[in-house]
Structure formats: C-alpha cells, structure tokens
Amino acid sequence: MVDKNQTTKIISLTKYGIQNATINYQLSSQQLHDETIKKGQGKESSTGALAVNTGEFTGRSPKDRFIVKDEITEDKIWWGDINIPFSSEKFDALYDKVAEYLSEKELYVRDSYVCADDNYKLNIRVINEYPWSNMFSYNMFLRPTEKELEGFDPEWLVVNAPGFMSVADEDGTRQHNFAILNFTKKIALIGGTGYTGEIKKGIFSALNFILPVFKNTLPMHCSANVGEKGDTAIFFGLSGTGKTTLSADPDRKLIGDDEHGWTAENTVFNFEGGCYAKVIDLSEENEPEIYHAIKPGAILENIIMDENGEVDFNDTSITPNTRVSYPIYHIDNIQVPSIGRNPKNIFFLTADAFGVLPPISKLTPGQAAYHFISGYTAKVAGTEEGIDEPLPSFSACFGAPFMPLHPTKYAEMLSKKMQEADVNVWLINTGWTGGSYGVGKRMKLKYTRAMITAALEGDLDNITFKKHPIFGLKIPQSCTNVPSEVLNPKDTWLDKEGYDVKAKELSASFKKNFEQFEEYANEEILAGAPC
C-alpha cells in the first residue's frame, strides 16, 4: 500500500508469513498521533503530546525474555535467569501463530536503523499492531532519509503484537506475554504486552551480543554527552539514578541518553534516535530539558491527566514507571551526528537509599571494574510490590537484563578501553544523605550537577582526597559550589554509630552479590571490593 506521507515505496509482508494485511508504511509522527486518537487508543495532553496507557504491563517483564538457543548462541550466551533459553522449534511455531494473528489486520510498518556510526549501522524493519507503538519506533530508532529508504534492505525484523496472547503449555512461554530474540533468523518477536520499552530493549539486547562478538565494540547501557573541547563523558546508571537528567546538560551537547557503543577507534556512538525518560515527579525547575521535550511528537505513557489535558507528574496510581519518549531533536543542545570522541570521564550513578556512599568519589581501575560488574543501586518503598524498606539492588554492567554475554566479558572490554583512553572514573551517589530513606533526604540535584561539572572541568584533579574507611573510595574534601560537609556521608548523619552499621551492612551486600563473579575476577578487581 502506498504511504500517505513520506514515500511511494510499496512493500509486502508475505515473506514474513503475514497475509493480506493493510499496511500503513512509514507514516509520519503526526499521522500516527492522529490514528491513535481516532482509534480511541490515546488522548492529547495540553502540550500536544500523545498520552497512552500500555495496559497490563507498565514495565519490562524480565522473566518472560528469551533467547533462541542454537549454533550461534549455544556456547556464547550467559544462560540463566536473565538469558532464558528457547528452542528453535518452539520459536518457529510461535512465530507462525503470531504471523497468522497479524494477517488481514491493519498494521504499521517502519524502516529504521540503529547505530549512529555508519561503520556499525544496522537496518531494521518494525511491524507494529498499534499506531502508537509505531510512533514509539519512530521516536526511538534512527530515521532514514528518503534516499536511504529507496534502497533499504532490513537486516533485522521486529514483530510487535501486543494483542496476541500465547498459551504457555503449548508455546513454551512462562505466561501469555513474551519477548524472544532469534540471532539466526534475526528476529525480535514480542507479544502479549503493550509496554513499548520491550521494542527498544529487544533490538538493543541484540546489539549487546552482535557488537562485542563480531565488531570488537563495547555496548554500554549509558548516556553520553560532549563538551566544547570535544571531551566525551559517559554516564552509567540503572533506572531512577539520573542518567537521562544528568546527561541533558545545557552546557554540553547530548549524544544520547541510554545506549551507546565504544569502538576500537575510541569513539562513542548512540544506538538510538530518541530518549525514553522517566517522568515521575518531573518539574520544569529540576529537569527543564525533559519537561520542554513533552510536546507534539512525544508519547507519554501511563500518566494521569485531567479533562483539560494537564498532566499530574506526581500521580503514581497507574505505575511509578511513568515515561515519555521523544525524538532526540526535541532536545535543543544535541551532538549531530550522535558520535563523540576522546572519552575523558566516566560516571557510575547510584541512588543509594541507605545514605552510605559518598555523593562523589574517585575510583581506581580495580574499583571501577568491581563497581561496573556490581551495578549497584537501591530499590525504595513503592517502586515494586512488597517493598516496604530500602533494598540493595545489583544489575551487572548497569544493565544485566540486556546483556547476553557474561558480565566479565563487558568488564574486561571496559577496563581495557579505560586504560587505553586514560579516563577518570567517578562513583556518583544521587540517593540519600543525612540518613537512610525515611530519615535523610535525597541529594540535591544542584549539588550533583556541581560535582559532575567540577570533575569534567578538572577542578578535582589537584585537591585533597580522603579514603572511605569501609569502601576504600577516594572522597574529595572540597568541591566548587558544594558545602564541604555534604561530601563525606558520615558527617551528614546525626547518628554516627548508625552510619557505621549501615555502611557495614551495605558492604556485606556488595560482597555477597559479587560471590557469583569471584572465580572470573583477577586480583586487581577483587582488591576493589569494600572491606
């Protein structure tokens, strides 16, 4: 069927087993916005953004993520609770059922690519059941030009069918939803869930296998920006630690907010063409770049708004995981193309709800590898059902759910690149100070920004550092625009003995978590552990 806006290219889905579908190919963002509202699947906010409800699932479902176990993957994937094996036979049978389900339906098809560096570019075709899912694909993947579309040859296929429910006993799934990667057939198959994050994380999980195995490139779950002098900064961090917020610096150009590759040529490139940010408690004052990106072309997920389209960003009645996706050009200060060179600083972000870790500390190479493999943050009450008090949370490489290889493979690559590039590595605690969650307060964003700015500008290169007695981290004793009493976490606690108890408890959690990696770690990495 002829596209209504961008191209007259005619495509067919019969080679994918999908018969007699009405194909909406390469629709514009505005058209997909209008289609969604017309079908009663979304509403428009007061700022012109599209607001949708993703249904039963408002986040990823890690236990329903599978990888087909075959000749390509059998000896390379880190199989277990994160990378769950799926048989080729079951995949083929399930794929055929999904293709039959999508046949004769109205579908939305988009050709895109990932990896901003042309040397690593991967063409993908996305087939969506819903128009807003296709709009998400427009936002999050890189957008080819009309000329590029003329000879477009997709290498990977993403099939997204939220309305299809699998039958666990027949199909080999755990329940009715699933996200499955097949590296031999180069297909990401998603069904039973409307959560759009599964679309982007499916193809990026594939890149986390393809790039290190075949391209000698380190994939990173991180954000990145670049300064006026061309120095690139990399920000690792799990959801809720400030990765998107802190990389959107008005004084530095944004490369990307979530997924990047670090090449053998010492360049850093963005995988994607957009941003997918949390909007819980969003305010114009604290996060102006994200706040102003919520305009026509953006998609708000699972938020609450009134009859006038005014959004209540503090309302978590649907989920604390409220989100917005938008194309990267909604941010004014971006790097074009999305490639940086000369990495000089790496920041590991953690939201320590125990108030134990310093707000900024400098890491040795061994500590950097140890904390990278650990991937620590904390879960607080209300983020997940059943959590009443802070709990330590570890996700290897700050992105274990998306890492098909063993974490030490990525850590080895990172250590090598850090040494070759002579980068500084910093641990940043965006969590609590003055006590644990419920007693202390969240670290002020303006202080965190000031500390990161000081590190980027070299202001911390020649100052006095003090070693943390339990974690061994080097704590700066002064920092521009930050009160000195904030820098040492114990100084912010009224109960000094209570601080020591919490610090030792967190140290024990680190060591307990790292037991699974000890046999793969060298002496330098093991020396990076807390006491």
C-alpha positions as a printed Julia matrix, in Angstrom:
531×3 Matrix{Float64}:
   0.0     0.0    0.0
   1.23    3.47  -0.82
   2.49    5.51   2.12
   0.41    8.57   2.9
   3.27   10.96   3.54
   6.96   10.21   3.11
   7.41    7.73   0.29
   5.67    5.93  -2.53
   7.56    2.72  -1.82
   5.35   -0.39  -1.89
   6.19   -3.24   0.46
   4.74   -6.67   1.13
   4.74   -8.7    4.33
   4.02  -12.05   2.71
   7.66  -13.13   3.02
   7.21  -12.77   6.77
   4.17  -15.05   6.71
   1.72  -12.16   7.18
  -1.06  -12.35   4.58
  -3.5    -9.73   3.27
  -2.62   -7.06   5.81
  -3.49   -3.4    5.3
  -0.06   -1.81   5.51
   0.5     1.72   6.75
   4.14    2.22   5.75
   6.41    4.9    7.16
   3.66    7.18   8.44
   4.72   10.47   9.94
   4.7    11.05  13.67
   1.67   13.36  13.34
  -0.27   10.78  11.32
   0.41    8.1   13.92
  -0.62   10.53  16.67
  -3.9    11.19  14.85
  -4.5     7.49  14.12
  -4.07    6.64  17.79
  -6.64    9.21  18.88
  -9.02    8.25  16.08
  -8.92    4.62  17.23
  -9.56    5.64  20.84
  -6.16    4.33  21.96
  -4.82    7.62  23.28
  -5.51   11.26  24.16
  -3.7    14.53  23.59
  -2.15   16.4   26.51
  -2.28   20.15  26.96
   1.24   20.43  25.47
   0.3    18.46  22.34
   1.97   15.2   23.37
   0.18   11.87  22.88
  -0.81   10.1   26.11
  -1.36    6.32  26.05
  -1.91    3.53  28.54
   0.22    0.45  27.83
  -2.27   -1.85  29.54
  -1.44   -4.78  31.78
   2.31   -4.22  31.6
   3.76   -0.85  32.56
   7.35   -2.08  32.57
   9.54   -4.83  31.21
   8.91   -8.43  32.2
  12.43   -9.91  32.65
  11.21  -13.43  33.39
   9.48  -13.51  30.01
  12.55  -12.58  27.95
  14.04  -15.46  25.97
  16.88  -16.13  23.52
  16.74  -18.94  20.99
  19.44  -21.47  21.8
  21.09  -22.6   18.57
  24.51  -22.92  16.9
  25.19  -19.17  17.09
  24.24  -18.69  20.72
  24.74  -22.04  22.47
  28.37  -21.54  23.53
  28.37  -17.73  23.82
  25.28  -16.65  25.78
  25.39  -16.39  29.59
  22.42  -18.7   30.12
  20.4   -18.48  33.33
  17.63  -16.45  34.93
  18.49  -13.4   32.79
  19.05  -15.08  29.43
  16.48  -17.87  29.32
  16.88  -20.42  26.51
  14.09  -21.03  23.98
  14.09  -23.81  21.4
  14.22  -23.11  17.66
  11.23  -25.38  17.08
   9.09  -23.59  19.64
  10.12  -20.22  18.2
   9.13  -21.2   14.65
   5.75  -22.5   15.81
   5.05  -19.41  17.9
   6.19  -17.06  15.14
   3.77  -18.74  12.72
   0.91  -18.23  15.18
   1.78  -14.53  15.56
   2.02  -14.1   11.78
  -1.41  -15.7   11.36
  -2.79  -13.43  14.08
  -1.46  -10.33  12.29
  -2.72  -11.43   8.87
  -5.66   -9.44   7.49
  -5.18   -6.77  10.17
  -4.31   -3.1    9.71
  -0.62   -2.86  10.56
   2.02   -0.15  10.89
   5.4    -0.78   9.32
   8.55    1.31   9.76
  12.03    1.0    8.31
  14.68    2.41  10.64
  18.23    1.77  11.69
  20.33    1.75  14.83
  23.91    2.9   15.49
  24.73    6.47  14.5
  28.21    5.5   13.27
  27.87    4.33   9.64
  30.54    1.68  10.22
  28.2    -0.1   12.66
  24.81    0.75  11.17
  22.13   -1.96  11.39
  18.93   -1.67   9.32
  15.72   -2.88  10.97
  12.09   -3.23   9.95
   9.44   -2.92  12.65
   5.92   -4.34  12.24
   3.51   -2.97  14.85
  -0.09   -3.88  15.62
  -0.81   -0.43  17.1
  -0.09    3.04  15.65
   1.35    4.41  18.93
   3.82    1.52  19.09
   4.99    2.51  15.61
   5.25    6.14  16.71
   7.47    4.94  19.57
   9.64    3.17  16.97
   9.86    6.43  15.03
  10.99    8.24  18.17
  13.49    5.71  19.46
  15.22    4.36  16.35
  17.26    6.37  13.86
  15.3     7.76  10.95
  16.49    7.11   7.38
  16.28    9.79   4.71
  14.0     9.36   1.71
  17.05    8.48  -0.38
  18.14    5.85   2.14
  14.67    4.33   2.05
  14.85    3.8   -1.72
  17.38    1.01  -1.41
  16.56   -0.01   2.16
  17.37   -3.64   2.97
  16.39   -4.62   6.53
  18.78   -6.98   8.3
  16.7    -7.44  11.48
  12.95   -7.72  11.92
  10.93   -6.65  14.97
   7.42   -8.11  15.14
   5.3    -6.47  17.84
   1.84   -7.92  18.56
   0.57   -6.69  21.96
  -2.88   -8.22  21.4
  -1.58  -11.75  20.81
  -1.62  -13.95  23.91
   0.49  -17.09  23.91
  -0.56  -20.33  25.58
   2.28  -21.21  27.91
   1.88  -25.0   27.83
   1.72  -25.07  24.03
   4.13  -22.3   23.12
   6.95  -22.78  25.65
   6.48  -19.38  27.27
   6.09  -18.75  31.01
   2.79  -16.94  30.62
   0.88  -15.13  27.86
   3.49  -12.4   27.19
   6.97  -12.85  25.7
   9.96  -11.12  24.12
  12.2   -13.51  22.18
  15.45  -12.92  20.26
  16.45  -15.23  17.43
  20.01  -14.46  16.26
  19.95  -16.97  13.41
  16.76  -15.62  11.85
  17.49  -12.07  13.08
  14.04  -11.56  14.55
  12.82   -9.94  17.76
   9.36  -11.35  18.48
   7.21   -9.54  21.06
   3.66  -10.42  22.09
   1.14  -10.11  24.89
   2.48   -6.79  26.2
   1.89   -3.2   25.15
   4.86   -1.83  27.07
   6.84   -0.05  24.36
  10.18   -0.43  26.15
  10.24   -4.08  25.05
  10.57   -2.89  21.43
  13.69   -0.82  22.0
  15.26   -3.19  24.52
  14.77   -6.14  22.19
  16.9    -4.71  19.4
  19.42   -3.2   21.81
  19.85   -6.55  23.57
  20.67   -7.95  20.14
  23.33   -5.26  19.68
  24.8    -6.15  23.07
  25.63   -9.53  21.56
  26.48   -8.52  17.99
  28.87   -5.64  18.75
  31.32   -7.34  21.16
  31.24  -10.74  19.43
  31.52   -9.58  15.82
  32.6    -5.9   15.88
  35.09   -5.62  18.78
  32.94   -2.81  20.17
  31.77   -2.4   23.76
  28.0    -1.89  24.08
  27.06    0.24  27.07
  23.8     0.91  28.92
  24.69    4.54  29.47
  24.08    8.12  28.45
  26.76   10.36  26.96
  27.47   14.0   26.19
  30.33   16.08  24.83
  31.86   19.37  25.94
  33.05   22.38  23.96
  36.6    20.97  23.9
  35.39   17.7   22.38
  35.72   15.68  25.59
  33.13   12.92  25.91
  31.57   11.95  29.24
  29.8     8.64  29.82
  27.09    8.07  32.44
  26.23    4.54  33.57
  23.24    4.01  35.8
  20.12    1.99  36.39
  16.61    3.39  36.13
  15.96    6.19  38.6
  19.6     7.15  39.18
  19.54   10.27  36.98
  21.19    9.02  33.81
  18.89   10.93  31.47
  18.66   14.01  33.69
  22.4    14.45  34.27
  23.44   13.87  30.66
  20.99   16.55  29.48
  23.38   19.34  30.46
  22.67   22.76  28.91
  26.44   23.4   28.72
  27.23   20.15  26.89
  25.83   18.54  23.76
  23.8    15.37  24.27
  24.99   12.32  22.32
  22.28   10.05  23.71
  20.54    9.06  26.91
  20.54    5.26  27.13
  22.51    3.02  24.75
  25.95    3.52  23.19
  28.88    1.71  21.65
  32.58    2.4   22.38
  34.65    1.45  19.36
  38.22    0.28  18.89
  38.83    3.7   17.28
  37.97    5.32  20.66
  34.69    6.86  19.51
  31.35    6.66  21.3
  28.17    6.46  19.23
  24.48    6.47  20.09
  22.45    3.38  19.24
  19.17    5.21  19.04
  17.4     8.27  17.73
  15.43    9.34  20.78
  15.09    9.44  24.55
  12.91    7.4   26.88
  12.81    9.16  30.23
  11.01    8.63  33.5
   8.62   11.46  34.32
   7.71   10.65  37.89
   7.9    13.9   39.9
   9.06   15.75  36.77
   9.3    19.51  37.14
  10.37   22.34  34.86
  12.74   23.65  37.53
  14.69   20.42  38.08
  14.61   18.9   34.59
  13.84   21.65  32.07
  15.21   19.78  29.03
  12.93   16.79  29.55
   9.98   18.95  30.61
  10.12   21.03  27.43
  10.59   17.95  25.23
   7.0    16.93  26.05
   5.35   18.48  23.01
   3.84   17.26  19.72
   5.75   14.13  18.71
   6.3    12.94  22.28
   4.45    9.97  23.81
   3.53    9.96  27.5
   2.95    6.52  28.98
   0.68    5.62  31.9
   0.38    9.14  33.29
  -2.72   10.71  34.83
  -4.13   13.92  33.37
  -7.3    15.93  33.92
 -10.05   16.77  31.42
  -8.0    19.74  30.2
  -5.02   17.53  29.38
  -2.93   18.8   32.3
  -0.58   16.05  33.48
  -0.05   15.27  37.16
   3.55   14.05  37.16
   3.32   13.16  40.86
   0.47   10.69  40.37
   1.64    7.06  40.54
  -1.82    5.48  40.59
  -1.08    3.52  37.42
   2.65    2.98  37.98
   5.75    4.73  39.37
   7.31    3.92  35.99
   5.6     6.74  34.08
   7.55    7.53  30.91
   7.95    9.83  27.94
   9.56    9.01  24.62
  10.58   11.7   22.18
  12.93   12.05  19.2
  16.34   13.35  20.23
  15.83   16.54  18.23
  13.3    17.63  20.88
  16.4    18.46  22.93
  17.95   21.72  21.67
  21.57   21.04  22.56
  22.45   17.8   20.77
  25.5    16.41  19.01
  24.94   15.86  15.28
  25.64   13.16  14.28
  25.32   11.36  17.63
  29.01   10.48  17.88
  31.61   11.57  20.43
  35.35   11.17  20.59
  38.04   11.34  23.23
  36.23    9.92  26.32
  37.75   11.54  29.43
  35.34   10.88  32.3
  33.06    8.0   33.22
  30.4     8.36  35.9
  28.77    5.41  37.66
  25.44    6.64  39.03
  23.74    5.02  42.01
  20.74    6.04  44.08
  21.92    4.69  47.44
  18.82    4.76  49.64
  20.91    3.82  52.68
  22.75    7.17  52.66
  26.1     5.38  52.93
  28.02    6.09  49.73
  29.69    9.48  49.14
  27.97   11.86  46.69
  31.16   11.74  44.59
  34.27    9.59  44.85
  37.12    8.7   42.54
  37.74    5.05  41.65
  40.91    3.1   40.98
  40.9     0.83  37.9
  40.19   -2.17  40.14
  37.34   -0.39  41.91
  35.94    0.75  38.57
  35.79   -2.83  37.29
  34.33   -4.05  40.6
  31.58   -1.44  40.68
  30.84   -1.9   36.97
  30.34   -5.63  37.43
  28.28   -4.99  40.58
  25.98   -2.33  39.09
  24.55   -1.2   42.41
  21.56    0.96  43.24
  18.74    0.6   45.77
  15.04   -0.08  45.49
  12.85    2.03  47.75
   9.33    1.57  49.1
   6.67    1.89  46.43
   8.82    1.05  43.41
   7.81   -2.61  43.43
   5.05   -4.55  45.13
   6.13   -5.92  48.51
   8.98   -3.46  49.1
   8.45   -1.65  52.41
  12.02   -0.51  53.1
  15.16    0.06  51.01
  16.72   -3.0   49.44
  20.13   -3.27  47.72
  19.76   -3.96  44.01
  22.57   -5.17  41.76
  22.45   -5.37  37.98
  25.73   -6.38  36.36
  27.21   -3.79  34.0
  24.34   -1.47  34.98
  22.14   -3.39  32.57
  22.14   -7.15  33.25
  18.66   -7.73  31.74
  20.01   -6.6   28.36
  23.43   -8.3   28.44
  23.54  -11.67  26.65
  27.23  -12.33  27.44
  28.8   -12.97  30.83
  29.28   -9.63  32.68
  33.03  -10.14  32.96
  33.28  -10.03  29.15
  31.95   -6.47  29.15
  34.01   -5.55  32.23
  37.23   -6.75  30.56
  36.46   -4.67  27.47
  35.65   -1.62  29.6
  38.84   -1.96  31.69
  40.95   -2.19  28.56
  39.31    0.86  27.0
  39.56    2.88  30.23
  43.3     2.23  30.39
  43.85    2.96  26.7
  41.89    6.23  26.9
  43.28    7.19  30.35
  39.86    8.17  31.66
  38.84    9.21  35.16
  36.11    7.08  36.72
  33.78    8.51  39.35
  31.09    6.98  41.54
  28.17    9.4   41.99
  25.52    8.83  44.65
  22.31   10.59  43.61
  20.48    8.93  46.51
  20.15    9.82  50.16
  22.23   11.95  52.51
  21.89   12.63  56.24
  20.45    9.19  56.9
  18.7     6.31  55.18
  15.46    6.58  53.23
  12.78    7.83  55.6
  15.27    9.76  57.75
  17.65   11.52  55.37
  16.86   13.47  52.22
  17.6    12.94  48.54
  20.83   14.61  47.43
  20.07   17.99  45.89
  20.28   17.9   42.11
  22.16   21.21  42.04
  24.92   19.68  44.2
  25.18   16.6   41.99
  25.4    18.79  38.89
  28.1    20.93  40.55
  30.17   17.85  41.44
  29.94   16.45  37.94
  30.85   19.84  36.47
  33.88   20.03  38.77
  35.04   16.59  37.63
  34.52   17.45  33.95
  36.4    20.73  34.2
  39.35   19.23  36.07
  38.67   21.11  39.3
  39.11   17.89  41.31
  42.47   16.96  39.79
  44.66   18.63  42.4
  42.68   18.63  45.62
  42.92   16.55  48.8
  41.09   13.22  48.91
  40.19   11.15  51.96
  39.79    7.39  51.83
  36.46    5.93  52.92
  37.23    3.51  55.8
  34.89    0.75  54.58
  34.52    1.14  50.81
  38.06    2.44  50.17
  36.73    5.18  47.87
  38.64    8.45  47.44
  36.4    11.29  48.67
  37.27   14.87  47.63
  37.47   17.2   50.61
  36.3    20.25  48.71
  34.27   20.97  45.59
  33.16   24.22  43.98
  29.54   25.17  44.78
  29.09   22.22  47.18
  29.16   22.57  51.0
  32.15   20.61  52.33
  30.03   18.88  54.99
  27.98   17.23  52.22
  30.97   15.43  50.7
  31.64   12.93  53.5
  28.41   10.98  54.09
  29.14   10.13  57.72
  29.41   13.84  58.55
  25.8    14.32  57.43
  24.45   11.74  59.89
  23.46   12.67  63.45
  23.78    9.0   64.43
  27.46    8.25  63.63
  27.29    4.7   65.0
  24.17    4.1   62.93
  26.09    5.17  59.85
  28.84    2.63  60.54
  26.27   -0.13  60.97
  24.56    0.7   57.67
  27.88    1.01  55.84
  28.98   -2.43  57.03
  25.6    -3.9   56.06
  25.86   -2.46  52.56
  29.46   -3.63  52.28
  28.32   -7.17  53.13
  25.62   -6.95  50.44
  28.24   -5.96  47.85
  30.47   -8.88  48.78
  27.6   -11.36  48.87
  26.46  -10.29  45.4
  29.99  -10.49  43.99
  30.47  -14.13  45.05
  28.97  -15.21  41.72
  31.75  -13.38  39.84
  34.78  -14.08  42.07
  36.14  -17.02  40.07
  36.22  -14.87  36.92
  37.8   -11.77  38.53
  41.53  -11.02  38.69
  43.37   -9.77  41.78
  43.06   -6.1   40.81
  39.27   -6.36  40.55
  38.99   -8.3   43.81
  41.09   -5.6   45.51
  38.42   -3.09  44.51
  35.9    -4.66  46.9
  34.86   -2.93  50.15
  36.37   -4.09  53.44
